[in-house]
């Protein structure tokens, strides 16, 4: 498992009120896989950008990892919109670890919306079967996965109802230090204004951690998740985390 470190946290401007629902896919037909992710601000919205690298003869080409260019938002109202707003569904975001079956690697990510309570935006991860020895991907059998679909997705967390992380009347996160990592999944958090008494309600919380999350040297991934950095009374940060494949499952 890989996290961004606590130092040098970044946040996005409070005017960002959209979340991208555009697929971010590696070039699987050129044997490229996802090896890192990061939140970025682009065109007034939040995107989860992917870093991709080429797999050759059972090894990653460590000279090839690149951050793939983001697609533009679709603004034409006659087309399916490529973004949602944080005011929709009360601005709620699911916090899940999306894990893939054995012998699959991550080849894409996207956010989708759910209207059934607790409504909100959730992460999907695209997985593609591959042969660790040859490095060959099998795009014909690629699939999308969500949190809790598989027995290796921390089943105990998904044997209960989804839990809300309470962040009402919390302060601006930038004023706080010493955040804790919430390791559990199957939760959700609502974007809302900060405390009126502590921060005059001028910030949108939680903040988004914009640090890149990657493994060095680059390594194939078996899952991607979202988690919350928290401290009592503070708004906190939402950040991505990645999971490296277990090579013993690919023999």
mmCIF file of C-alpha atoms in Angstrom:
data_model
loop_
_atom_site.group_PDB
_atom_site.id
_atom_site.type_symbol
_atom_site.label_atom_id
_atom_site.label_comp_id
_atom_site.label_asym_id
_atom_site.label_seq_id
_atom_site.Cartn_x
_atom_site.Cartn_y
_atom_site.Cartn_z
ATOM 1 C CA UNK A 1 0.000 0.000 0.000
ATOM 2 C CA UNK A 2 1.295 3.479 -0.808
ATOM 3 C CA UNK A 3 0.188 6.869 0.570
ATOM 4 C CA UNK A 4 1.349 10.407 0.015
ATOM 5 C CA UNK A 5 3.328 11.688 3.010
ATOM 6 C CA UNK A 6 2.000 14.158 5.560
ATOM 7 C CA UNK A 7 4.467 16.871 4.566
ATOM 8 C CA UNK A 8 3.750 19.481 1.915
ATOM 9 C CA UNK A 9 -0.010 18.955 1.749
ATOM 10 C CA UNK A 10 -1.764 20.791 -1.040
ATOM 11 C CA UNK A 11 -5.359 21.899 -1.358
ATOM 12 C CA UNK A 12 -7.527 23.213 -4.160
ATOM 13 C CA UNK A 13 -9.193 26.603 -4.362
ATOM 14 C CA UNK A 14 -12.666 26.743 -2.841
ATOM 15 C CA UNK A 15 -14.144 27.816 -6.197
ATOM 16 C CA UNK A 16 -13.692 24.259 -7.511
ATOM 17 C CA UNK A 17 -17.171 22.753 -7.339
ATOM 18 C CA UNK A 18 -17.061 20.076 -10.061
ATOM 19 C CA UNK A 19 -15.793 16.514 -10.118
ATOM 20 C CA UNK A 20 -14.737 14.826 -13.352
ATOM 21 C CA UNK A 21 -16.596 11.685 -14.387
ATOM 22 C CA UNK A 22 -14.422 11.138 -17.469
ATOM 23 C CA UNK A 23 -12.614 7.811 -17.822
ATOM 24 C CA UNK A 24 -8.848 8.063 -17.382
ATOM 25 C CA UNK A 25 -7.458 5.041 -19.219
ATOM 26 C CA UNK A 26 -3.942 3.784 -19.852
ATOM 27 C CA UNK A 27 -3.039 2.869 -23.428
ATOM 28 C CA UNK A 28 -3.764 -0.829 -22.929
ATOM 29 C CA UNK A 29 -3.405 -1.628 -26.627
ATOM 30 C CA UNK A 30 0.185 -0.431 -26.348
ATOM 31 C CA UNK A 31 0.662 -2.552 -23.192
ATOM 32 C CA UNK A 32 0.550 0.464 -20.843
ATOM 33 C CA UNK A 33 -0.707 0.072 -17.255
ATOM 34 C CA UNK A 34 -1.474 2.513 -14.423
ATOM 35 C CA UNK A 35 1.382 2.939 -11.912
ATOM 36 C CA UNK A 36 0.352 6.117 -10.063
ATOM 37 C CA UNK A 37 -2.494 8.597 -9.483
ATOM 38 C CA UNK A 38 -2.983 12.162 -8.283
ATOM 39 C CA UNK A 39 -5.796 14.656 -7.857
ATOM 40 C CA UNK A 40 -5.402 17.718 -10.078
ATOM 41 C CA UNK A 41 -7.370 20.913 -10.631
ATOM 42 C CA UNK A 42 -8.198 21.424 -14.311
ATOM 43 C CA UNK A 43 -10.906 23.460 -16.050
ATOM 44 C CA UNK A 44 -12.414 24.357 -12.684
ATOM 45 C CA UNK A 45 -12.855 20.761 -11.583
ATOM 46 C CA UNK A 46 -11.281 17.911 -9.646
ATOM 47 C CA UNK A 47 -9.747 15.114 -11.732
ATOM 48 C CA UNK A 48 -7.988 11.889 -10.766
ATOM 49 C CA UNK A 49 -5.074 11.798 -13.204
ATOM 50 C CA UNK A 50 -3.182 8.577 -13.960
ATOM 51 C CA UNK A 51 0.500 7.861 -14.454
ATOM 52 C CA UNK A 52 1.101 5.089 -16.980
ATOM 53 C CA UNK A 53 4.075 2.928 -17.864
ATOM 54 C CA UNK A 54 4.811 0.279 -20.480
ATOM 55 C CA UNK A 55 5.179 -3.393 -19.586
ATOM 56 C CA UNK A 56 7.771 -5.219 -21.717
ATOM 57 C CA UNK A 57 8.876 -8.857 -21.375
ATOM 58 C CA UNK A 58 7.565 -9.173 -17.837
ATOM 59 C CA UNK A 59 9.114 -5.935 -16.577
ATOM 60 C CA UNK A 60 8.060 -2.320 -16.421
ATOM 61 C CA UNK A 61 10.113 0.048 -18.516
ATOM 62 C CA UNK A 62 11.094 2.443 -15.727
ATOM 63 C CA UNK A 63 11.998 5.103 -18.290
ATOM 64 C CA UNK A 64 8.426 5.347 -19.579
ATOM 65 C CA UNK A 65 6.184 6.456 -16.649
ATOM 66 C CA UNK A 66 4.298 9.585 -17.732
ATOM 67 C CA UNK A 67 1.287 11.474 -16.412
ATOM 68 C CA UNK A 68 -1.355 11.055 -19.080
ATOM 69 C CA UNK A 69 -2.928 14.247 -20.414
ATOM 70 C CA UNK A 70 -6.428 14.913 -19.112
ATOM 71 C CA UNK A 71 -9.423 15.124 -21.416
ATOM 72 C CA UNK A 72 -11.457 18.318 -21.486
ATOM 73 C CA UNK A 73 -14.847 18.558 -19.811
ATOM 74 C CA UNK A 74 -17.866 18.047 -22.079
ATOM 75 C CA UNK A 75 -19.989 21.204 -21.851
ATOM 76 C CA UNK A 76 -22.514 20.515 -24.636
ATOM 77 C CA UNK A 77 -25.859 19.965 -22.945
ATOM 78 C CA UNK A 78 -26.916 17.656 -25.815
ATOM 79 C CA UNK A 79 -24.205 15.192 -24.811
ATOM 80 C CA UNK A 80 -23.771 13.161 -21.655
ATOM 81 C CA UNK A 81 -22.069 15.442 -19.142
ATOM 82 C CA UNK A 82 -18.523 14.479 -18.198
ATOM 83 C CA UNK A 83 -18.672 16.019 -14.731
ATOM 84 C CA UNK A 84 -20.869 16.367 -11.669
ATOM 85 C CA UNK A 85 -21.171 19.197 -9.198
ATOM 86 C CA UNK A 86 -20.447 18.956 -5.505
ATOM 87 C CA UNK A 87 -23.891 20.360 -4.766
ATOM 88 C CA UNK A 88 -25.485 17.294 -6.395
ATOM 89 C CA UNK A 89 -26.359 14.402 -4.041
ATOM 90 C CA UNK A 90 -25.417 16.750 -1.155
ATOM 91 C CA UNK A 91 -21.815 16.694 -2.375
ATOM 92 C CA UNK A 92 -21.022 13.292 -0.880
ATOM 93 C CA UNK A 93 -17.976 11.214 -1.787
ATOM 94 C CA UNK A 94 -17.578 7.475 -1.135
ATOM 95 C CA UNK A 95 -14.328 6.353 0.480
ATOM 96 C CA UNK A 96 -13.534 2.854 -0.774
ATOM 97 C CA UNK A 97 -10.573 0.632 -1.583
ATOM 98 C CA UNK A 98 -11.280 -0.876 -5.003
ATOM 99 C CA UNK A 99 -9.299 -4.107 -5.254
ATOM 100 C CA UNK A 100 -8.926 -6.296 -8.342
ATOM 101 C CA UNK A 101 -9.042 -10.095 -8.663
ATOM 102 C CA UNK A 102 -5.746 -12.006 -8.847
ATOM 103 C CA UNK A 103 -3.933 -11.758 -12.206
ATOM 104 C CA UNK A 104 -5.517 -8.351 -12.976
ATOM 105 C CA UNK A 105 -3.716 -4.996 -13.022
ATOM 106 C CA UNK A 106 -5.100 -1.437 -12.904
ATOM 107 C CA UNK A 107 -5.575 0.150 -16.332
ATOM 108 C CA UNK A 108 -7.978 3.006 -15.602
ATOM 109 C CA UNK A 109 -10.101 4.987 -13.137
ATOM 110 C CA UNK A 110 -13.243 7.096 -13.146
ATOM 111 C CA UNK A 111 -15.888 8.583 -10.840
ATOM 112 C CA UNK A 112 -19.575 7.751 -11.204
ATOM 113 C CA UNK A 113 -22.647 8.998 -9.366
ATOM 114 C CA UNK A 114 -25.132 7.035 -7.290
ATOM 115 C CA UNK A 115 -28.608 8.351 -6.492
ATOM 116 C CA UNK A 116 -29.650 5.599 -4.075
ATOM 117 C CA UNK A 117 -29.020 6.638 -0.421
ATOM 118 C CA UNK A 118 -26.423 7.339 0.686
ATOM 119 C CA UNK A 119 -26.181 9.119 -2.673
ATOM 120 C CA UNK A 120 -22.830 10.413 -3.837
ATOM 121 C CA UNK A 121 -19.836 9.962 -6.100
ATOM 122 C CA UNK A 122 -17.850 6.737 -6.049
ATOM 123 C CA UNK A 123 -14.635 5.418 -7.548
ATOM 124 C CA UNK A 124 -14.476 2.728 -10.221
ATOM 125 C CA UNK A 125 -11.226 1.021 -11.224
ATOM 126 C CA UNK A 126 -10.613 -0.578 -14.604
ATOM 127 C CA UNK A 127 -8.741 -3.878 -14.476
ATOM 128 C CA UNK A 128 -7.133 -5.927 -17.239
ATOM 129 C CA UNK A 129 -5.832 -9.519 -16.987
ATOM 130 C CA UNK A 130 -2.122 -9.876 -17.651
ATOM 131 C CA UNK A 131 0.683 -12.415 -17.654
ATOM 132 C CA UNK A 132 3.455 -11.401 -15.243
ATOM 133 C CA UNK A 133 6.058 -13.468 -17.059
ATOM 134 C CA UNK A 134 5.443 -12.100 -20.548
ATOM 135 C CA UNK A 135 3.922 -8.783 -19.542
ATOM 136 C CA UNK A 136 1.095 -9.286 -22.045
ATOM 137 C CA UNK A 137 -2.229 -7.616 -21.309
ATOM 138 C CA UNK A 138 -5.570 -9.170 -22.293
ATOM 139 C CA UNK A 139 -7.734 -6.136 -23.186
ATOM 140 C CA UNK A 140 -10.603 -8.310 -24.422
ATOM 141 C CA UNK A 141 -11.352 -9.364 -20.846
ATOM 142 C CA UNK A 142 -10.995 -5.970 -19.160
ATOM 143 C CA UNK A 143 -13.660 -5.009 -16.581
ATOM 144 C CA UNK A 144 -14.711 -2.184 -14.254
ATOM 145 C CA UNK A 145 -14.728 -2.834 -10.479
ATOM 146 C CA UNK A 146 -16.140 -1.030 -7.435
ATOM 147 C CA UNK A 147 -15.418 -1.275 -3.714
ATOM 148 C CA UNK A 148 -16.703 -4.384 -1.961
ATOM 149 C CA UNK A 149 -17.135 -6.476 -5.115
ATOM 150 C CA UNK A 150 -14.528 -9.064 -4.232
ATOM 151 C CA UNK A 151 -13.633 -11.178 -1.233
ATOM 152 C CA UNK A 152 -10.213 -9.526 -0.950
ATOM 153 C CA UNK A 153 -11.734 -6.021 -0.578
ATOM 154 C CA UNK A 154 -11.622 -6.041 3.241
ATOM 155 C CA UNK A 155 -14.879 -7.965 3.515
ATOM 156 C CA UNK A 156 -15.566 -7.025 7.142
ATOM 157 C CA UNK A 157 -15.887 -3.359 6.155
ATOM 158 C CA UNK A 158 -18.541 -4.277 3.582
ATOM 159 C CA UNK A 159 -20.599 -6.482 5.880
ATOM 160 C CA UNK A 160 -22.071 -3.352 7.478
ATOM 161 C CA UNK A 161 -23.919 -0.270 6.215
ATOM 162 C CA UNK A 162 -21.838 2.568 4.801
ATOM 163 C CA UNK A 163 -20.696 4.929 7.581
ATOM 164 C CA UNK A 164 -20.699 8.726 7.351
ATOM 165 C CA UNK A 165 -17.604 10.588 8.506
ATOM 166 C CA UNK A 166 -18.946 13.517 10.527
ATOM 167 C CA UNK A 167 -17.351 16.856 9.664
ATOM 168 C CA UNK A 168 -19.981 19.362 10.785
ATOM 169 C CA UNK A 169 -18.673 22.578 12.375
ATOM 170 C CA UNK A 170 -15.028 21.745 11.606
ATOM 171 C CA UNK A 171 -12.194 24.228 11.227
ATOM 172 C CA UNK A 172 -10.048 25.018 8.177
ATOM 173 C CA UNK A 173 -7.729 21.962 7.858
ATOM 174 C CA UNK A 174 -4.698 24.095 7.077
ATOM 175 C CA UNK A 175 -4.731 25.329 10.687
ATOM 176 C CA UNK A 176 -4.315 21.811 12.075
ATOM 177 C CA UNK A 177 -1.366 19.430 12.340
ATOM 178 C CA UNK A 178 -0.846 15.756 13.151
ATOM 179 C CA UNK A 179 -3.489 14.060 11.031
ATOM 180 C CA UNK A 180 -4.439 10.407 11.494
ATOM 181 C CA UNK A 181 -4.998 7.910 8.690
ATOM 182 C CA UNK A 182 -8.430 6.286 8.602
ATOM 183 C CA UNK A 183 -7.673 2.742 7.407
ATOM 184 C CA UNK A 184 -11.275 1.523 7.172
ATOM 185 C CA UNK A 185 -13.362 1.586 4.000
ATOM 186 C CA UNK A 186 -17.055 1.630 3.052
ATOM 187 C CA UNK A 187 -17.515 5.183 4.342
ATOM 188 C CA UNK A 188 -18.632 8.491 2.868
ATOM 189 C CA UNK A 189 -18.029 12.158 3.583
ATOM 190 C CA UNK A 190 -19.978 15.264 2.658
ATOM 191 C CA UNK A 191 -18.447 18.422 1.204
ATOM 192 C CA UNK A 192 -19.702 21.383 3.225
ATOM 193 C CA UNK A 193 -18.628 24.809 4.453
ATOM 194 C CA UNK A 194 -16.274 25.036 7.401
ATOM 195 C CA UNK A 195 -17.321 26.143 10.887
ATOM 196 C CA UNK A 196 -19.014 29.531 11.012
ATOM 197 C CA UNK A 197 -17.616 30.233 14.482
ATOM 198 C CA UNK A 198 -14.061 28.957 13.834
ATOM 199 C CA UNK A 199 -13.542 29.923 10.179
ATOM 200 C CA UNK A 200 -16.491 32.182 9.258
ATOM 201 C CA UNK A 201 -17.719 29.374 6.991
ATOM 202 C CA UNK A 202 -15.345 30.536 4.254
ATOM 203 C CA UNK A 203 -13.747 27.172 3.338
ATOM 204 C CA UNK A 204 -15.135 24.093 1.613
ATOM 205 C CA UNK A 205 -14.153 20.959 3.500
ATOM 206 C CA UNK A 206 -12.708 18.407 3.283
ATOM 207 C CA UNK A 207 -9.735 19.583 1.247
ATOM 208 C CA UNK A 208 -8.333 17.471 -1.579
ATOM 209 C CA UNK A 209 -4.740 16.274 -1.200
ATOM 210 C CA UNK A 210 -3.067 16.964 -4.561
ATOM 211 C CA UNK A 211 0.188 15.109 -3.952
ATOM 212 C CA UNK A 212 1.077 12.391 -6.475
ATOM 213 C CA UNK A 213 0.893 8.812 -5.171
ATOM 214 C CA UNK A 214 3.303 6.475 -6.940
ATOM 215 C CA UNK A 215 5.722 3.634 -6.282
ATOM 216 C CA UNK A 216 9.408 4.004 -7.074
ATOM 217 C CA UNK A 217 10.504 2.210 -9.092
ATOM 218 C CA UNK A 218 7.189 1.880 -10.894
ATOM 219 C CA UNK A 219 5.247 -1.311 -10.176
ATOM 220 C CA UNK A 220 1.910 -2.827 -11.352
ATOM 221 C CA UNK A 221 -1.123 -2.046 -9.194
ATOM 222 C CA UNK A 222 -3.852 -4.324 -7.842
ATOM 223 C CA UNK A 223 -6.115 -1.569 -6.538
ATOM 224 C CA UNK A 224 -6.775 2.121 -5.860
ATOM 225 C CA UNK A 225 -8.610 3.642 -2.927
ATOM 226 C CA UNK A 226 -9.702 6.904 -1.338
ATOM 227 C CA UNK A 227 -9.173 7.617 2.342
ATOM 228 C CA UNK A 228 -9.512 10.450 4.837
ATOM 229 C CA UNK A 229 -6.819 12.192 6.889
ATOM 230 C CA UNK A 230 -8.582 13.313 10.017
ATOM 231 C CA UNK A 231 -8.104 15.189 13.253
ATOM 232 C CA UNK A 232 -10.831 15.984 15.777
ATOM 233 C CA UNK A 233 -12.462 19.331 15.040
ATOM 234 C CA UNK A 234 -10.634 19.852 11.719
ATOM 235 C CA UNK A 235 -11.898 19.566 8.158
ATOM 236 C CA UNK A 236 -9.389 16.947 7.004
ATOM 237 C CA UNK A 237 -8.128 15.846 3.595
ATOM 238 C CA UNK A 238 -9.328 13.273 1.063
ATOM 239 C CA UNK A 239 -6.429 11.515 -0.650
ATOM 240 C CA UNK A 240 -5.841 8.541 -2.967
ATOM 241 C CA UNK A 241 -3.829 5.442 -2.106
ATOM 242 C CA UNK A 242 -2.535 2.642 -4.300
ATOM 243 C CA UNK A 243 -1.864 -1.065 -3.806
ATOM 244 C CA UNK A 244 0.915 -3.028 -5.519
ATOM 245 C CA UNK A 245 0.173 -6.479 -6.932
ATOM 246 C CA UNK A 246 1.114 -9.569 -4.964
ATOM 247 C CA UNK A 247 3.485 -11.310 -7.381
ATOM 248 C CA UNK A 248 2.820 -14.697 -5.751
ATOM 249 C CA UNK A 249 -0.719 -14.558 -7.178
ATOM 250 C CA UNK A 250 0.580 -14.112 -10.726
ATOM 251 C CA UNK A 251 2.539 -17.355 -11.119
#
